[in-house]
C-alpha cells in the first residue's frame, strides 16, 4: 500500500503534487512511471489540496483552460455563496507518493474558481481520499496511504 507521510501547515492544509492529463492519456503510457519527459508531454503538474470537506475532486478554471480541456457536462457546485452549475471534465490523475504513484484514470472532476494568486490548482476530494486512509494531527503531521 503506497504511503506518503510528512508535515503540513495547519493554516494551509496538506498539499500534494498531482499530475493531471486529459482523460485517456495514461493509456498511451505502457507503464506509469516517473519518466518526466514522457509525462510532461501528456499533461501538467499541479498542487492539489487534500480537502476532506469536498465531496468530489475539483480542478481550477485556470488549469482546465491551460490544458485545453473540453467540458463533459455540468454539475451544480454548492458553496458558501450558493449553488451554480460548473463544468465537469474527464482527466487522468497521478498522485505521487514519494517514489510511488497512484493513477486514477478517466476520473471526473468539477471546475471551481480560485483567486489568481492561489497556488492551489486542484482540490482532492473525498471521492479519492476515501479510497485510502488519511490521518492528521494538530502538530502538523499527516499520513495518507492508498
Short mmCIF file of N, CA and C in Angstrom, two decimals:
data_model
loop_
_atom_site.label_atom_id
_atom_site.label_comp_id
_atom_site.label_asym_id
_atom_site.label_seq_id
_atom_site.Cartn_x
_atom_site.Cartn_y
_atom_site.Cartn_z
N UNK A 1 0.85 -1.17 0.00
CA UNK A 1 0.00 0.00 0.00
C UNK A 1 0.90 1.23 0.00
N UNK A 2 0.92 2.02 -1.09
CA UNK A 2 1.73 3.24 -1.13
C UNK A 2 1.30 4.22 -0.04
N UNK A 3 2.29 4.85 0.57
CA UNK A 3 2.04 5.73 1.70
C UNK A 3 2.88 6.99 1.58
N UNK A 4 2.30 8.11 1.96
CA UNK A 4 3.01 9.38 1.98
C UNK A 4 2.84 9.97 3.37
N UNK A 5 3.94 10.29 4.01
CA UNK A 5 3.90 10.91 5.33
C UNK A 5 4.71 12.20 5.27
N UNK A 6 4.33 13.13 6.09
CA UNK A 6 5.06 14.38 6.12
C UNK A 6 4.45 15.36 7.07
N UNK A 7 4.85 16.60 6.90
CA UNK A 7 4.30 17.68 7.71
C UNK A 7 3.53 18.63 6.82
N UNK A 8 2.65 19.38 7.42
CA UNK A 8 1.85 20.36 6.70
C UNK A 8 1.62 21.58 7.58
N UNK A 9 1.33 22.68 6.94
CA UNK A 9 1.00 23.91 7.64
C UNK A 9 -0.50 23.86 7.96
N UNK A 10 -0.89 23.81 9.23
CA UNK A 10 -2.31 23.74 9.57
C UNK A 10 -3.14 24.90 9.01
N UNK A 11 -2.50 26.03 8.71
CA UNK A 11 -3.22 27.17 8.13
C UNK A 11 -3.54 26.92 6.65
N UNK A 12 -2.71 26.13 5.97
CA UNK A 12 -2.89 25.85 4.54
C UNK A 12 -3.56 24.52 4.30
N UNK A 13 -3.08 23.49 4.96
CA UNK A 13 -3.57 22.14 4.75
C UNK A 13 -2.52 21.29 4.06
N UNK A 14 -2.91 20.09 3.68
CA UNK A 14 -1.99 19.14 3.06
C UNK A 14 -1.97 19.36 1.56
N UNK A 15 -0.79 19.69 1.03
CA UNK A 15 -0.61 19.88 -0.41
C UNK A 15 0.14 18.69 -0.99
N UNK A 16 -0.36 18.16 -2.10
CA UNK A 16 0.28 17.06 -2.82
C UNK A 16 0.58 17.51 -4.24
N UNK A 17 1.61 16.92 -4.83
CA UNK A 17 1.84 17.13 -6.25
C UNK A 17 0.97 16.14 -7.01
N UNK A 18 0.20 16.68 -7.95
CA UNK A 18 -0.70 15.86 -8.75
C UNK A 18 -0.37 16.09 -10.22
N UNK A 19 -0.18 15.00 -10.94
CA UNK A 19 -0.01 15.10 -12.38
C UNK A 19 -1.39 14.96 -13.00
N UNK A 20 -1.78 15.90 -13.87
CA UNK A 20 -3.11 15.92 -14.49
C UNK A 20 -2.97 15.88 -15.99
N UNK A 21 -3.79 15.05 -16.62
CA UNK A 21 -3.76 14.90 -18.06
C UNK A 21 -5.20 14.70 -18.56
N UNK A 22 -5.51 15.10 -19.79
CA UNK A 22 -6.84 14.81 -20.32
C UNK A 22 -7.12 13.31 -20.22
N UNK A 23 -8.37 12.95 -19.96
CA UNK A 23 -8.75 11.56 -19.79
C UNK A 23 -8.34 10.69 -20.97
N UNK A 24 -7.84 9.50 -20.66
CA UNK A 24 -7.44 8.55 -21.68
C UNK A 24 -5.98 8.62 -22.07
N UNK A 25 -5.25 9.64 -21.62
CA UNK A 25 -3.84 9.77 -21.98
C UNK A 25 -2.96 8.73 -21.32
N UNK A 26 -3.32 8.26 -20.13
CA UNK A 26 -2.48 7.27 -19.46
C UNK A 26 -2.44 5.96 -20.23
N UNK A 27 -3.46 5.72 -21.06
CA UNK A 27 -3.44 4.52 -21.90
C UNK A 27 -2.27 4.55 -22.86
N UNK A 28 -1.75 5.75 -23.14
CA UNK A 28 -0.62 5.89 -24.06
C UNK A 28 0.70 5.56 -23.41
N UNK A 29 0.70 5.46 -22.09
CA UNK A 29 1.93 5.13 -21.37
C UNK A 29 1.89 3.64 -21.07
N UNK A 30 2.87 2.92 -21.55
CA UNK A 30 2.89 1.47 -21.34
C UNK A 30 2.99 1.16 -19.84
N UNK A 31 3.84 1.88 -19.14
CA UNK A 31 4.00 1.69 -17.71
C UNK A 31 4.05 3.08 -17.08
N UNK A 32 3.12 3.37 -16.16
CA UNK A 32 3.12 4.67 -15.49
C UNK A 32 4.39 4.73 -14.64
N UNK A 33 5.22 5.69 -14.93
CA UNK A 33 6.50 5.80 -14.23
C UNK A 33 6.83 7.26 -14.00
N UNK A 34 8.04 7.51 -13.56
CA UNK A 34 8.48 8.88 -13.31
C UNK A 34 9.36 9.39 -14.44
N UNK A 35 9.17 8.89 -15.64
CA UNK A 35 9.94 9.39 -16.78
C UNK A 35 9.38 10.75 -17.16
N UNK A 36 9.96 11.80 -16.58
CA UNK A 36 9.41 13.15 -16.72
C UNK A 36 9.15 13.59 -18.15
N UNK A 37 10.08 13.39 -19.09
CA UNK A 37 9.79 13.87 -20.44
C UNK A 37 8.52 13.25 -21.03
N UNK A 38 8.30 11.97 -20.74
CA UNK A 38 7.12 11.30 -21.26
C UNK A 38 5.86 11.87 -20.60
N UNK A 39 5.87 12.05 -19.29
CA UNK A 39 4.70 12.56 -18.59
C UNK A 39 4.43 14.01 -18.96
N UNK A 40 5.47 14.84 -19.05
CA UNK A 40 5.27 16.26 -19.35
C UNK A 40 4.61 16.47 -20.70
N UNK A 41 4.81 15.55 -21.62
CA UNK A 41 4.18 15.67 -22.93
C UNK A 41 2.68 15.43 -22.85
N UNK A 42 2.24 14.79 -21.79
CA UNK A 42 0.84 14.39 -21.68
C UNK A 42 0.00 15.25 -20.75
N UNK A 43 0.60 16.14 -19.97
CA UNK A 43 -0.20 16.92 -19.03
C UNK A 43 0.60 17.90 -18.22
N UNK A 44 0.08 18.21 -17.03
CA UNK A 44 0.60 19.26 -16.18
C UNK A 44 0.80 18.75 -14.76
N UNK A 45 1.78 19.32 -14.07
CA UNK A 45 2.00 19.06 -12.66
C UNK A 45 1.33 20.20 -11.89
N UNK A 46 0.52 19.87 -10.89
CA UNK A 46 -0.24 20.89 -10.16
C UNK A 46 -0.19 20.60 -8.66
N UNK A 47 -0.43 21.65 -7.87
CA UNK A 47 -0.58 21.49 -6.43
C UNK A 47 -2.03 21.14 -6.14
N UNK A 48 -2.22 20.05 -5.41
CA UNK A 48 -3.56 19.63 -5.01
C UNK A 48 -3.69 19.66 -3.50
N UNK A 49 -4.76 20.28 -3.01
CA UNK A 49 -5.03 20.35 -1.58
C UNK A 49 -5.95 19.20 -1.20
N UNK A 50 -5.54 18.38 -0.23
CA UNK A 50 -6.43 17.34 0.28
C UNK A 50 -7.54 18.06 1.05
N UNK A 51 -8.77 17.94 0.56
CA UNK A 51 -9.89 18.69 1.12
C UNK A 51 -10.96 17.73 1.61
N UNK A 52 -10.94 17.44 2.90
CA UNK A 52 -11.90 16.49 3.47
C UNK A 52 -13.33 17.03 3.44
N UNK A 53 -13.50 18.32 3.19
CA UNK A 53 -14.83 18.91 3.11
C UNK A 53 -15.42 18.90 1.71
N UNK A 54 -14.62 18.46 0.71
CA UNK A 54 -15.09 18.42 -0.67
C UNK A 54 -15.56 17.00 -1.01
N UNK A 55 -16.80 16.88 -1.47
CA UNK A 55 -17.31 15.56 -1.87
C UNK A 55 -16.55 15.02 -3.07
N UNK A 56 -16.21 15.92 -3.99
CA UNK A 56 -15.61 15.50 -5.26
C UNK A 56 -14.31 16.26 -5.50
N UNK A 57 -13.49 15.70 -6.36
CA UNK A 57 -12.24 16.33 -6.74
C UNK A 57 -12.52 17.43 -7.76
N UNK A 58 -11.87 18.58 -7.58
CA UNK A 58 -12.12 19.75 -8.41
C UNK A 58 -10.82 20.24 -9.05
N UNK A 59 -10.98 20.88 -10.20
CA UNK A 59 -9.86 21.45 -10.94
C UNK A 59 -10.15 22.94 -11.14
N UNK A 60 -9.12 23.77 -11.00
CA UNK A 60 -9.33 25.21 -11.15
C UNK A 60 -9.65 25.54 -12.61
N UNK A 61 -10.43 26.58 -12.79
CA UNK A 61 -10.77 27.04 -14.14
C UNK A 61 -9.52 27.34 -14.94
N UNK A 62 -8.54 27.96 -14.27
CA UNK A 62 -7.30 28.34 -14.94
C UNK A 62 -6.54 27.12 -15.46
N UNK A 63 -6.44 26.07 -14.65
CA UNK A 63 -5.74 24.86 -15.08
C UNK A 63 -6.51 24.17 -16.20
N UNK A 64 -7.83 24.09 -16.08
CA UNK A 64 -8.63 23.45 -17.13
C UNK A 64 -8.46 24.17 -18.46
N UNK A 65 -8.44 25.51 -18.42
CA UNK A 65 -8.23 26.28 -19.66
C UNK A 65 -6.84 26.09 -20.20
N UNK A 66 -5.82 26.10 -19.31
CA UNK A 66 -4.43 25.90 -19.75
C UNK A 66 -4.25 24.55 -20.43
N UNK A 67 -4.99 23.56 -19.97
CA UNK A 67 -4.88 22.22 -20.54
C UNK A 67 -5.72 22.04 -21.79
N UNK A 68 -6.61 23.01 -22.05
CA UNK A 68 -7.49 22.89 -23.21
C UNK A 68 -8.55 21.82 -23.03
N UNK A 69 -8.97 21.59 -21.77
CA UNK A 69 -9.98 20.56 -21.51
C UNK A 69 -11.33 20.97 -22.08
N UNK A 70 -12.06 20.00 -22.55
CA UNK A 70 -13.42 20.24 -23.05
C UNK A 70 -14.42 19.69 -22.04
N UNK A 71 -15.45 20.50 -21.70
CA UNK A 71 -16.44 20.05 -20.72
C UNK A 71 -17.14 18.76 -21.17
N UNK A 72 -17.41 17.93 -20.16
CA UNK A 72 -18.10 16.66 -20.39
C UNK A 72 -19.49 16.70 -19.75
N UNK A 73 -19.93 17.86 -19.33
CA UNK A 73 -21.22 18.02 -18.66
C UNK A 73 -21.12 19.12 -17.63
N UNK A 74 -22.18 19.28 -16.86
CA UNK A 74 -22.21 20.29 -15.79
C UNK A 74 -22.78 19.65 -14.54
N UNK A 75 -22.36 20.19 -13.40
CA UNK A 75 -22.84 19.73 -12.10
C UNK A 75 -23.04 20.95 -11.22
N UNK A 76 -24.18 21.03 -10.51
CA UNK A 76 -24.34 22.15 -9.57
C UNK A 76 -23.32 22.03 -8.45
N UNK A 77 -22.49 23.06 -8.30
CA UNK A 77 -21.47 23.07 -7.26
C UNK A 77 -21.95 24.02 -6.17
N UNK A 78 -22.07 23.50 -4.95
CA UNK A 78 -22.57 24.29 -3.82
C UNK A 78 -21.43 24.74 -2.94
N UNK A 79 -21.54 25.96 -2.47
CA UNK A 79 -20.55 26.52 -1.56
C UNK A 79 -21.22 27.53 -0.66
N UNK A 80 -20.42 28.30 0.04
CA UNK A 80 -20.97 29.27 0.99
C UNK A 80 -21.71 30.40 0.28
N UNK A 81 -21.42 30.63 -1.00
CA UNK A 81 -22.09 31.71 -1.73
C UNK A 81 -23.28 31.22 -2.55
N UNK A 82 -23.61 29.94 -2.42
CA UNK A 82 -24.76 29.41 -3.15
C UNK A 82 -24.35 28.25 -4.06
N UNK A 83 -25.23 27.96 -5.00
CA UNK A 83 -25.00 26.85 -5.92
C UNK A 83 -25.11 27.34 -7.35
N UNK A 84 -24.20 26.85 -8.21
CA UNK A 84 -24.29 27.19 -9.62
C UNK A 84 -23.69 26.06 -10.45
N UNK A 85 -24.18 25.88 -11.67
CA UNK A 85 -23.65 24.79 -12.50
C UNK A 85 -22.22 25.08 -12.94
N UNK A 86 -21.36 24.08 -12.79
CA UNK A 86 -19.96 24.20 -13.17
C UNK A 86 -19.60 23.06 -14.13
N UNK A 87 -18.64 23.33 -15.00
CA UNK A 87 -18.20 22.33 -15.97
C UNK A 87 -17.57 21.13 -15.27
N UNK A 88 -17.78 19.97 -15.88
CA UNK A 88 -17.11 18.76 -15.45
C UNK A 88 -16.19 18.31 -16.57
N UNK A 89 -15.09 17.67 -16.20
CA UNK A 89 -14.10 17.19 -17.16
C UNK A 89 -13.70 15.77 -16.78
N UNK A 90 -13.24 15.02 -17.76
CA UNK A 90 -12.68 13.70 -17.51
C UNK A 90 -11.18 13.82 -17.67
N UNK A 91 -10.45 13.46 -16.61
CA UNK A 91 -9.00 13.59 -16.61
C UNK A 91 -8.37 12.31 -16.06
N UNK A 92 -7.08 12.18 -16.31
CA UNK A 92 -6.27 11.17 -15.66
C UNK A 92 -5.45 11.89 -14.60
N UNK A 93 -5.39 11.32 -13.41
CA UNK A 93 -4.63 11.90 -12.30
C UNK A 93 -3.57 10.91 -11.85
N UNK A 94 -2.45 11.44 -11.45
CA UNK A 94 -1.38 10.62 -10.89
C UNK A 94 -0.96 11.29 -9.59
N UNK A 95 -1.29 10.67 -8.45
CA UNK A 95 -0.89 11.20 -7.15
C UNK A 95 0.45 10.59 -6.78
N UNK A 96 1.41 11.45 -6.50
CA UNK A 96 2.75 10.98 -6.17
C UNK A 96 2.86 10.70 -4.68
N UNK A 97 3.38 9.52 -4.37
CA UNK A 97 3.62 9.10 -3.01
C UNK A 97 5.09 8.76 -2.89
N UNK A 98 5.94 9.77 -2.75
CA UNK A 98 7.38 9.54 -2.71
C UNK A 98 7.85 8.92 -4.00
N UNK A 99 8.38 7.71 -3.91
CA UNK A 99 8.85 7.01 -5.10
C UNK A 99 7.72 6.29 -5.84
N UNK A 100 6.57 6.17 -5.20
CA UNK A 100 5.43 5.50 -5.82
C UNK A 100 4.45 6.53 -6.36
N UNK A 101 3.53 6.08 -7.19
CA UNK A 101 2.48 6.95 -7.71
C UNK A 101 1.23 6.11 -7.93
N UNK A 102 0.08 6.71 -7.66
CA UNK A 102 -1.20 6.03 -7.83
C UNK A 102 -1.97 6.71 -8.95
N UNK A 103 -2.31 5.97 -10.02
CA UNK A 103 -3.08 6.58 -11.11
C UNK A 103 -4.59 6.46 -10.86
N UNK A 104 -5.31 7.48 -11.28
CA UNK A 104 -6.77 7.48 -11.32
C UNK A 104 -7.13 7.84 -12.75
N UNK A 105 -7.50 6.85 -13.54
CA UNK A 105 -7.74 7.10 -14.96
C UNK A 105 -9.21 7.40 -15.22
N UNK A 106 -9.44 8.26 -16.20
CA UNK A 106 -10.79 8.67 -16.61
C UNK A 106 -11.64 9.06 -15.41
N UNK A 107 -11.09 9.94 -14.59
CA UNK A 107 -11.74 10.39 -13.35
C UNK A 107 -12.47 11.72 -13.63
N UNK A 108 -13.72 11.81 -13.23
CA UNK A 108 -14.50 13.02 -13.44
C UNK A 108 -14.18 14.04 -12.34
N UNK A 109 -13.83 15.26 -12.76
CA UNK A 109 -13.57 16.36 -11.83
C UNK A 109 -14.47 17.53 -12.20
N UNK A 110 -14.72 18.39 -11.24
CA UNK A 110 -15.58 19.55 -11.45
C UNK A 110 -14.76 20.82 -11.34
N UNK A 111 -15.07 21.78 -12.18
CA UNK A 111 -14.36 23.06 -12.19
C UNK A 111 -14.72 23.88 -10.96
N UNK A 112 -13.74 24.63 -10.44
CA UNK A 112 -14.01 25.57 -9.34
C UNK A 112 -13.17 26.82 -9.54
N UNK A 113 -13.59 27.89 -8.92
CA UNK A 113 -12.93 29.19 -9.04
C UNK A 113 -12.00 29.40 -7.85
N UNK A 114 -10.78 29.83 -8.14
CA UNK A 114 -9.83 30.21 -7.09
C UNK A 114 -9.25 31.56 -7.45
N UNK A 115 -8.78 32.32 -6.47
CA UNK A 115 -8.14 33.60 -6.78
C UNK A 115 -6.91 33.39 -7.65
N UNK A 116 -6.59 34.34 -8.50
CA UNK A 116 -5.42 34.25 -9.37
C UNK A 116 -4.13 34.07 -8.59
N UNK A 117 -4.11 34.50 -7.35
CA UNK A 117 -2.89 34.41 -6.53
C UNK A 117 -2.73 33.05 -5.87
N UNK A 118 -3.71 32.18 -6.00
CA UNK A 118 -3.67 30.89 -5.32
C UNK A 118 -2.63 29.95 -5.94
N UNK A 119 -1.97 29.20 -5.08
CA UNK A 119 -1.02 28.18 -5.55
C UNK A 119 -1.71 26.83 -5.71
N UNK A 120 -2.98 26.78 -5.32
CA UNK A 120 -3.74 25.53 -5.39
C UNK A 120 -4.50 25.47 -6.71
N UNK A 121 -4.26 24.42 -7.47
CA UNK A 121 -4.93 24.23 -8.76
C UNK A 121 -5.95 23.11 -8.72
N UNK A 122 -5.94 22.32 -7.65
CA UNK A 122 -6.89 21.21 -7.52
C UNK A 122 -7.29 21.04 -6.06
N UNK A 123 -8.50 20.54 -5.87
CA UNK A 123 -8.94 20.08 -4.55
C UNK A 123 -9.12 18.58 -4.68
N UNK A 124 -8.41 17.83 -3.87
CA UNK A 124 -8.55 16.38 -3.88
C UNK A 124 -9.64 16.05 -2.87
N UNK A 125 -10.80 15.63 -3.37
CA UNK A 125 -11.97 15.42 -2.54
C UNK A 125 -12.09 14.01 -1.98
N UNK A 126 -13.21 13.80 -1.27
CA UNK A 126 -13.43 12.51 -0.63
C UNK A 126 -13.63 11.38 -1.63
N UNK A 127 -13.96 11.70 -2.90
CA UNK A 127 -14.07 10.64 -3.89
C UNK A 127 -12.74 9.91 -4.07
N UNK A 128 -11.63 10.58 -3.78
CA UNK A 128 -10.30 9.94 -3.83
C UNK A 128 -9.81 9.63 -2.42
N UNK A 129 -9.96 10.56 -1.48
CA UNK A 129 -9.46 10.37 -0.12
C UNK A 129 -10.04 9.09 0.49
N UNK A 130 -11.31 8.81 0.25
CA UNK A 130 -11.97 7.64 0.85
C UNK A 130 -11.50 6.31 0.26
N UNK A 131 -10.67 6.36 -0.75
CA UNK A 131 -10.09 5.13 -1.29
C UNK A 131 -8.88 4.70 -0.47
N UNK A 132 -8.50 5.53 0.50
CA UNK A 132 -7.34 5.23 1.32
C UNK A 132 -7.59 5.59 2.77
N UNK A 133 -6.50 5.82 3.48
CA UNK A 133 -6.56 6.18 4.90
C UNK A 133 -5.76 7.46 5.09
N UNK A 134 -6.40 8.46 5.68
CA UNK A 134 -5.76 9.75 5.95
C UNK A 134 -5.77 9.98 7.46
N UNK A 135 -4.59 10.23 8.01
CA UNK A 135 -4.51 10.62 9.42
C UNK A 135 -3.78 11.96 9.48
N UNK A 136 -4.26 12.82 10.39
CA UNK A 136 -3.68 14.14 10.58
C UNK A 136 -3.64 14.39 12.09
N UNK A 137 -2.66 15.19 12.53
CA UNK A 137 -2.66 15.58 13.93
C UNK A 137 -2.51 17.09 14.06
N UNK A 138 -2.69 17.58 15.26
CA UNK A 138 -2.64 19.02 15.48
C UNK A 138 -1.23 19.56 15.49
N UNK A 139 -0.23 18.66 15.45
CA UNK A 139 1.17 19.10 15.38
C UNK A 139 1.61 19.31 13.95
N UNK A 140 0.71 19.12 12.98
CA UNK A 140 1.03 19.35 11.58
C UNK A 140 1.67 18.16 10.88
N UNK A 141 1.39 16.95 11.37
CA UNK A 141 1.90 15.74 10.71
C UNK A 141 0.73 15.00 10.07
N UNK A 142 1.00 14.33 8.94
CA UNK A 142 -0.04 13.56 8.26
C UNK A 142 0.54 12.29 7.65
N UNK A 143 -0.35 11.35 7.42
CA UNK A 143 -0.04 10.14 6.65
C UNK A 143 -1.25 9.86 5.78
N UNK A 144 -0.99 9.63 4.50
CA UNK A 144 -2.05 9.30 3.55
C UNK A 144 -1.58 8.06 2.79
N UNK A 145 -2.37 7.01 2.84
CA UNK A 145 -2.00 5.78 2.13
C UNK A 145 -3.20 5.27 1.35
N UNK A 146 -2.88 4.70 0.21
CA UNK A 146 -3.93 4.12 -0.65
C UNK A 146 -3.53 2.68 -0.96
#
